[in-house]
CSV table of C-alpha atoms in Angstrom, one decimal:
chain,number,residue,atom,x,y,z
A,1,UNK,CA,126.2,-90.3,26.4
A,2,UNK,CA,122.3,-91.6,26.2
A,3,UNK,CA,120.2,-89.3,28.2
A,4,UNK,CA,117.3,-90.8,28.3
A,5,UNK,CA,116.0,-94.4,27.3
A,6,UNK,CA,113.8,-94.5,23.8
A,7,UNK,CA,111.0,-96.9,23.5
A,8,UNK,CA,111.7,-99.4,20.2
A,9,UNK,CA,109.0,-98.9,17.1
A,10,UNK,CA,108.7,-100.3,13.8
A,11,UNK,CA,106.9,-99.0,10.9
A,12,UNK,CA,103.0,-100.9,10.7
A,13,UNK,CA,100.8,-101.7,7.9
A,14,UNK,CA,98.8,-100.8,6.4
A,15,UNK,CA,99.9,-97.5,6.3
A,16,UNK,CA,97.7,-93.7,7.0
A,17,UNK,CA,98.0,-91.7,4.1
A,18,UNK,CA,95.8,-89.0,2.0
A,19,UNK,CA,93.2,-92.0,0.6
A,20,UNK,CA,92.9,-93.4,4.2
A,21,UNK,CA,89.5,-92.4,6.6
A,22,UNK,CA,90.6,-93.2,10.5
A,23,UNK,CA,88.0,-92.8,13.1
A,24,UNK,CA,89.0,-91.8,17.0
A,25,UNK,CA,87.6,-92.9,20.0
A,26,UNK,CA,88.1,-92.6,23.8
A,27,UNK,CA,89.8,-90.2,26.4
A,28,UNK,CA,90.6,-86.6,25.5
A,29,UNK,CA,94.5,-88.0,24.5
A,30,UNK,CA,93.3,-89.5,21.5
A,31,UNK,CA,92.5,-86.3,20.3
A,32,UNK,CA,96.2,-85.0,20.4
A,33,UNK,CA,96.6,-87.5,17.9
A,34,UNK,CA,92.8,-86.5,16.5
A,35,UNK,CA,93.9,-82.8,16.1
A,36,UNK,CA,97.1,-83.7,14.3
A,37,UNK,CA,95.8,-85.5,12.0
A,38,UNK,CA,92.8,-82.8,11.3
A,39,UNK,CA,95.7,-80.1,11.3
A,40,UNK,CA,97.2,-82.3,8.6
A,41,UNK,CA,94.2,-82.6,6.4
A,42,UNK,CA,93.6,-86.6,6.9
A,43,UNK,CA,90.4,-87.7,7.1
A,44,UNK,CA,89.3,-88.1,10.6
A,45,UNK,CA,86.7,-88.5,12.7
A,46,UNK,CA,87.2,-87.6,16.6
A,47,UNK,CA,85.1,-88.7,19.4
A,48,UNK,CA,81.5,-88.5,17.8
A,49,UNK,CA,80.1,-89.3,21.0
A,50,UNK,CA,82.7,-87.0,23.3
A,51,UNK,CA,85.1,-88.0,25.4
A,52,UNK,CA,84.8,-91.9,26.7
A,53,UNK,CA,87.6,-93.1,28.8
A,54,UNK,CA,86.5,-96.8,30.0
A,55,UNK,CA,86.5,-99.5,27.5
A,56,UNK,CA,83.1,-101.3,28.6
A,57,UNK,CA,81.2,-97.8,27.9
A,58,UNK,CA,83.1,-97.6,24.6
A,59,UNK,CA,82.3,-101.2,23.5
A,60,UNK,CA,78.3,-100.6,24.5
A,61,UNK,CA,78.5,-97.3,21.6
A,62,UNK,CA,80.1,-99.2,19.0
A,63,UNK,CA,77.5,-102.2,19.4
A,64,UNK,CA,75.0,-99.9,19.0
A,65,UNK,CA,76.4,-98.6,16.0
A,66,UNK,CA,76.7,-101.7,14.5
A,67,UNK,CA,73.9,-103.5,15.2
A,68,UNK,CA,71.6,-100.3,14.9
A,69,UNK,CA,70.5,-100.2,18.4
A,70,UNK,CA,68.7,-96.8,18.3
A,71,UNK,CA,68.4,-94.6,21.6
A,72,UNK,CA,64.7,-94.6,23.4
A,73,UNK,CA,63.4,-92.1,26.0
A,74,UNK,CA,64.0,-94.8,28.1
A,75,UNK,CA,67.9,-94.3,27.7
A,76,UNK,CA,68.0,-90.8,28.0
A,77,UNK,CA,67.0,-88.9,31.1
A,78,UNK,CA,66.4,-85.0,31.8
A,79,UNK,CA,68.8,-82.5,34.3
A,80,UNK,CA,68.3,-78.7,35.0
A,81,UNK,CA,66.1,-78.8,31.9
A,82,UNK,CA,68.7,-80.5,29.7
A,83,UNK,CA,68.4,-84.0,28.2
A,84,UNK,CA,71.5,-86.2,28.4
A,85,UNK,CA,72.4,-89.8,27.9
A,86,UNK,CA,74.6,-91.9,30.6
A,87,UNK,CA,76.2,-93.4,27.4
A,88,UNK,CA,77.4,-90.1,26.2
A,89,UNK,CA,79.3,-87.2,27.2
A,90,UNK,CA,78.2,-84.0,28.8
A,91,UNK,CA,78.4,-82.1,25.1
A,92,UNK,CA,75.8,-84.2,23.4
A,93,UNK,CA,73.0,-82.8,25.4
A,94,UNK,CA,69.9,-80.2,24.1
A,95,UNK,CA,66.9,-78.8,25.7
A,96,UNK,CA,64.6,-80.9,23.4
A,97,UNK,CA,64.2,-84.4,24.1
A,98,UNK,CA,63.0,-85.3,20.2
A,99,UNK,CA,65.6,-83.5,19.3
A,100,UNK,CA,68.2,-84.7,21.3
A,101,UNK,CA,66.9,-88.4,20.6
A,102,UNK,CA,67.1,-87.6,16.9
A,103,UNK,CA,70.5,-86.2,17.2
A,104,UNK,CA,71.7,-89.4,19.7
A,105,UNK,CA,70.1,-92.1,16.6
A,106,UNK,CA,71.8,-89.6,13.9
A,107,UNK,CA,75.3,-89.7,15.1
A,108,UNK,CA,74.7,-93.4,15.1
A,109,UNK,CA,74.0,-93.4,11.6
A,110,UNK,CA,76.5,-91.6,11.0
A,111,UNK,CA,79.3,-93.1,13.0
A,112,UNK,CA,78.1,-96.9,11.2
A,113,UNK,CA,78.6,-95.4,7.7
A,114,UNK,CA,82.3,-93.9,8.5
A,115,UNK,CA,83.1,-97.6,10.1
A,116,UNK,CA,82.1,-99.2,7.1
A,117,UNK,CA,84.3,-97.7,5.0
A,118,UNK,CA,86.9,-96.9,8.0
A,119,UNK,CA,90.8,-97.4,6.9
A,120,UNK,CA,91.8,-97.3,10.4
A,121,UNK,CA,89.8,-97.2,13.8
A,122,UNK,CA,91.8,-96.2,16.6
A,123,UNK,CA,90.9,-96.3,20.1
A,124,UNK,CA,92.6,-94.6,23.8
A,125,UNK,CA,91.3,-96.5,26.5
A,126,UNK,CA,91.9,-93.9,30.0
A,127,UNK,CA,91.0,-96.2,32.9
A,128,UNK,CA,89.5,-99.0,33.9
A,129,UNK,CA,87.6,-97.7,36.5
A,130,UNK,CA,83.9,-97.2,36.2
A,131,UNK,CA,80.7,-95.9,38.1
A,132,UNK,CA,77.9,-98.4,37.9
A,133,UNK,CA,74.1,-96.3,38.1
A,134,UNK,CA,72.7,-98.3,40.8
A,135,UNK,CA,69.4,-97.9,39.9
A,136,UNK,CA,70.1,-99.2,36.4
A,137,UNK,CA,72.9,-101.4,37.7
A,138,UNK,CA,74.1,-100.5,34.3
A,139,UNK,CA,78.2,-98.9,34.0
A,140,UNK,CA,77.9,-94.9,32.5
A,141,UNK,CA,80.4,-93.3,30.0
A,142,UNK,CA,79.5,-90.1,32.4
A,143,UNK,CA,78.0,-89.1,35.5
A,144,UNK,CA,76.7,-85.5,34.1
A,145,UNK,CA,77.3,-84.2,37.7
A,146,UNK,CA,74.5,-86.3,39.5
A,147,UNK,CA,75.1,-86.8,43.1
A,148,UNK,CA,77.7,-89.6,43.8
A,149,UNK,CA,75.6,-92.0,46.1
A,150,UNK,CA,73.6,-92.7,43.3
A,151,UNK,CA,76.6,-94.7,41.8
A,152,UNK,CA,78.7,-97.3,42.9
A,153,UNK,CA,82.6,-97.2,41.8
A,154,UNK,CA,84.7,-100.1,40.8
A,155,UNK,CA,87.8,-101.7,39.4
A,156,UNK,CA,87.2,-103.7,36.0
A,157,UNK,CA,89.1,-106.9,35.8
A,158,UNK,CA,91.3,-107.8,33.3
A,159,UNK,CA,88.7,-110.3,32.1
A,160,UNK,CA,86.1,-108.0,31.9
A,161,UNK,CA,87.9,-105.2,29.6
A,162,UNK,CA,89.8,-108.1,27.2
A,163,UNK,CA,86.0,-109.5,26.6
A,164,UNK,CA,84.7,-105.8,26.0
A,165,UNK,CA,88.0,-105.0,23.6
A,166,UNK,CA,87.8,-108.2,22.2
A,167,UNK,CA,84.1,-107.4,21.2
A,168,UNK,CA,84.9,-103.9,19.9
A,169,UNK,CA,87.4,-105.6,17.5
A,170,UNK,CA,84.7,-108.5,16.5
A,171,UNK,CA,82.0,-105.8,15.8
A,172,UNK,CA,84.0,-103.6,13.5
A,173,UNK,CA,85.5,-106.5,11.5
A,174,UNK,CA,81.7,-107.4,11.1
A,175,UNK,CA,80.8,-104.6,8.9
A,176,UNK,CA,84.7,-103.8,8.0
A,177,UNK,CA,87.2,-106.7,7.7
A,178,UNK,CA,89.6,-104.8,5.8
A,179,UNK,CA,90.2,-101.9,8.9
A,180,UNK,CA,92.3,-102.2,10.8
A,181,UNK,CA,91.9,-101.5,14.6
A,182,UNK,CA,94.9,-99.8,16.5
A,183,UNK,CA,94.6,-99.3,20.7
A,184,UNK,CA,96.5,-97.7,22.6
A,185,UNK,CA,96.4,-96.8,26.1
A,186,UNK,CA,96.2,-93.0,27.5
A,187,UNK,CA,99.3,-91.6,29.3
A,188,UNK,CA,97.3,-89.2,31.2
A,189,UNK,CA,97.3,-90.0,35.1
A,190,UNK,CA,93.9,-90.2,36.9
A,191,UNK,CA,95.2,-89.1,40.3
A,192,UNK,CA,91.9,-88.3,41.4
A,193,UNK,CA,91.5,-92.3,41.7
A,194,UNK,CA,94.7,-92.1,44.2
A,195,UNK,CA,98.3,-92.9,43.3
A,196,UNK,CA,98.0,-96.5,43.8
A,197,UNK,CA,94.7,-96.6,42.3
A,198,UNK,CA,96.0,-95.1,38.7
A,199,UNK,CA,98.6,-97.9,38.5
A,200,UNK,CA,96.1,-100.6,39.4
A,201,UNK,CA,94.2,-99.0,36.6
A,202,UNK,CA,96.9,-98.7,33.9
A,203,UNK,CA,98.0,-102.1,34.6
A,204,UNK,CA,94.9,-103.8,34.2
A,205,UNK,CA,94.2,-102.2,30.7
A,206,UNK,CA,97.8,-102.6,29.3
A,207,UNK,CA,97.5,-106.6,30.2
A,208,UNK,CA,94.5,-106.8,28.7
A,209,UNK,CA,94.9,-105.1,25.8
A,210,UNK,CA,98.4,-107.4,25.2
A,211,UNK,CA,96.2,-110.5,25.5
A,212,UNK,CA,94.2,-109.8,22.4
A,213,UNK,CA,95.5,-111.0,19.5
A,214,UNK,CA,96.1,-109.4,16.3
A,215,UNK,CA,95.3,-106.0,18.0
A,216,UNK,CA,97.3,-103.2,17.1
A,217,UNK,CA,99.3,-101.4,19.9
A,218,UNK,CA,100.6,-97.8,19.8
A,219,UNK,CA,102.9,-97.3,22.8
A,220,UNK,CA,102.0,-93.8,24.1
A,221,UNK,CA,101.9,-95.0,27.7
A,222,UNK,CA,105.3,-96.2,27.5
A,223,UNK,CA,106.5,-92.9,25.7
A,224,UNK,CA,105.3,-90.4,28.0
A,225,UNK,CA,106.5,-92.3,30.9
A,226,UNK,CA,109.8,-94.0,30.0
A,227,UNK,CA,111.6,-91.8,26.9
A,228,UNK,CA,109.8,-88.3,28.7
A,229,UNK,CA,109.9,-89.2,32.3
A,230,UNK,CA,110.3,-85.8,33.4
A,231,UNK,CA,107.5,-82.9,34.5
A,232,UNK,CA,108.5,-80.4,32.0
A,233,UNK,CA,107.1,-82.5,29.3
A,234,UNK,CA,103.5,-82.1,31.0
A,235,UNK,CA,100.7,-79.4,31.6
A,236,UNK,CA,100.5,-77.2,34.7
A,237,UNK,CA,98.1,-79.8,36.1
A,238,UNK,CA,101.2,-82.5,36.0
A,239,UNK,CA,98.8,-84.7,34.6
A,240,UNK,CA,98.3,-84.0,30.8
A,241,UNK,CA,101.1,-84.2,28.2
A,242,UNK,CA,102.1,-80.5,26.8
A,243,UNK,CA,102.4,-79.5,23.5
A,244,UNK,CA,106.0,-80.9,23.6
A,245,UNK,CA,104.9,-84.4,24.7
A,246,UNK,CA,102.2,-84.2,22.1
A,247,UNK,CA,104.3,-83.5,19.2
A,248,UNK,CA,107.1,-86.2,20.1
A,249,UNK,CA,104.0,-88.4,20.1
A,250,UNK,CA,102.7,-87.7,16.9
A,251,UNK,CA,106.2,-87.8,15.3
A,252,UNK,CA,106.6,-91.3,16.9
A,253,UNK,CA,103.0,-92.4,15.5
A,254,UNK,CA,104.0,-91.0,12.2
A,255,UNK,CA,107.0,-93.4,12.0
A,256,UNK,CA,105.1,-96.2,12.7
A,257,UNK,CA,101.4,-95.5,11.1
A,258,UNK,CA,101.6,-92.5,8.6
A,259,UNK,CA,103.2,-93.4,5.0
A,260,UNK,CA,106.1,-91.3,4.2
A,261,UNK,CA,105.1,-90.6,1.0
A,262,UNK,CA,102.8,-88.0,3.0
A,263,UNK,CA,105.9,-86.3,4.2
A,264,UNK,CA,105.9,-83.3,1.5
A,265,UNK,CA,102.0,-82.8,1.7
A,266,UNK,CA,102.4,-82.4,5.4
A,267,UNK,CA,104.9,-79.7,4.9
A,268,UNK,CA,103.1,-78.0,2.4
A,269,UNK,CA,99.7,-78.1,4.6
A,270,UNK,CA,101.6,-76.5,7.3
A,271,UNK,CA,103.6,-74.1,5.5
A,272,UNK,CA,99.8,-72.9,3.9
A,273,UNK,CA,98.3,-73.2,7.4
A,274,UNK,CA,101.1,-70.6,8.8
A,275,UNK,CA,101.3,-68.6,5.7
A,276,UNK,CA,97.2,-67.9,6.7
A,277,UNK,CA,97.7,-67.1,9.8
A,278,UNK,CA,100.8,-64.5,9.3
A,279,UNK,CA,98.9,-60.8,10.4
A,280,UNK,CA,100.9,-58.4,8.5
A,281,UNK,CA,102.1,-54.7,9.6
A,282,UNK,CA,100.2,-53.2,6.6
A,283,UNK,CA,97.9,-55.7,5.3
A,284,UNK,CA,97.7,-53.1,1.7
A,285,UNK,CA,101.7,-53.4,1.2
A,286,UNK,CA,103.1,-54.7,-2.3
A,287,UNK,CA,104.6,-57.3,-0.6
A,288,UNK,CA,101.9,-58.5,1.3
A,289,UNK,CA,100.0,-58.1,-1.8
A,290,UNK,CA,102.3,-60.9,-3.3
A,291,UNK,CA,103.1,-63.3,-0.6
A,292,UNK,CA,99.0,-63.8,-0.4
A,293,UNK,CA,99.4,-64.1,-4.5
A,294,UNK,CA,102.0,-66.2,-4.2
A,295,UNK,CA,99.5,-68.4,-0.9
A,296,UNK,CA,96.7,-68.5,-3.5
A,297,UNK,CA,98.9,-70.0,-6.1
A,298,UNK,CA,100.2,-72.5,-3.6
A,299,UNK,CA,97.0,-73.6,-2.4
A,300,UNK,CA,95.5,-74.1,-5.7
A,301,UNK,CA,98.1,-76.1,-6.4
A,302,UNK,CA,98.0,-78.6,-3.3
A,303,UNK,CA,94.3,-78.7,-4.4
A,304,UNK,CA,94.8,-80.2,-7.8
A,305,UNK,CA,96.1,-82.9,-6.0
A,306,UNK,CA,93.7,-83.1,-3.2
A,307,UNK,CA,91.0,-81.4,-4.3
A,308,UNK,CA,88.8,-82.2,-0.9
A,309,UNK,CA,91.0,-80.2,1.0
A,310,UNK,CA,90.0,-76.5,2.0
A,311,UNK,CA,91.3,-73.8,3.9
């Protein structure tokens, strides 16, 4: 007896494995994938400029990055005697503004030099709703807490997010035509929008991210809420994905996107990872002695063939 329906995958190429570099960008889910594949030991980068959940704020960064569009005072603005950008999330902030404009135009370089050589760019697109700065009349990646009536709040269109997705995918492919750009879209619920409001949402992304072709989809969405329709697969909130959910997605992603050939790394990398973090009755015992021998000798060993790994 099936107990549950199970969304159909198929294994992608080109595939993730030790050689590949995959940047992350968008809400906070695509760090569950993010942290998996850090825990792992892939090459990653996560969310250089924090958390970004609509798809026209995400689109304005990577134009920027490629076309070297470097952050003025005029795009940066001061709060409680912190400097932040509307582009950016609330952790990129310092109490300098040269500094902060130096470390704004740095991550840019930065971010443009892991594209270029990028394996993989995936991106989790969280809602399609967005607060427009009225005085700017210009769409923010964050509101840093400044009173709401200086923004106005609206849906995207479909239109609107295929042209901005549609440019993300055009702008990589002009410095990297070899990556290879995966979306997908974030099953966390943004209830604060209303119930009706989420769906509207979800729905407008998911058709416009199906209208663009030969973009990659990873069906996380569908995952959470068709194989794991059920509330004990989520955080306290009800909103977020638990560590359950989380690892059923990554197992999933790692049938479609990560080479099996990874497989007995992966296992090894964990079973160092745990051996680390075992806290022993008496640390001075013989046998604790050995098993941490025994660790050393392991780790060396995954290091001879990836010798960029550390612990």
């Amino acid at each position: 007896m099936k107990l549950q329906t199970q969304i159909p995958i198929q294994p992608q190429q080109p595939q993730i494995d030790y050689d590949s570099k995959v940047l992350l960008m968008g809400s906070c889910f695509v760090e569950n994938i993010g942290e998996k594949l850090e825990y792992f030991k892939f090459k990653n980068l996560q969310n250089p400029f924090g958390v970004i959940f609509n798809p026209v704020s995400i689109e304005k960064l990577i134009r920027r990055v490629v076309e070297e569009l470097y952050f003025s005072e005029a795009d940066i603005f001061e709060k409680d005697g912190q400097w932040f950008s509307f582009e950016t999330h609330s952790m990129m902030t310092l109490e300098s503004k040269e500094a902060f404009l130096t470390l704004l135009n740095d991550r840019l370089k930065e971010v443009k030099a892991y594209i270029e050589t990028a394996t993989h760019v995936i991106f989790t697109f969280g809602t399609a709703w967005v607060y427009e700065h009225q005085a700017s009349s210009e769409i923010v990646a964050n509101c840093h807490k400044i009173p709401q009536k200086e923004f106005s709040k609206r849906l995207l269109t479909v239109s609107q997010i295929s042209k901005a997705v549609a440019s993300i995918q055009s702008l990589i492919g002009a410095i990297n035509p070899k990556s290879t750009v995966i979306s997908t879209l974030s099953p966390v619920r943004h209830l604060k929008d209303g119930f009706v409001e989420n769906n509207r949402s979800k729905a407008h992304l998911l058709v416009a991210l199906h209208g663009i072709d030969e973009l990659s989809y990873f069906p996380s969405f569908e995952i959470v809420m068709d194989e794991l329709r059920d509330y004990r697969f989520y955080e306290k909130d009800l909103l977020h994905p638990n560590e359950t959910a989380v690892a059923i997605i990554w197992d999933r992603f790692k049938k479609v996107w990560v080479s099996k050939q990874t497989e007995e790394l992966q296992k090894e990398i964990d079973a160092i990872r745990k051996g680390l973090c075992h806290r022993p009755f008496n640390p001075n015992s013989p046998e604790h002695i050995a098993f941490r021998k025994n660790l050393q000798k392991r780790i060396e060993k995954l290091q001879s063939s990836l010798p960029r790994v550390k612990f």
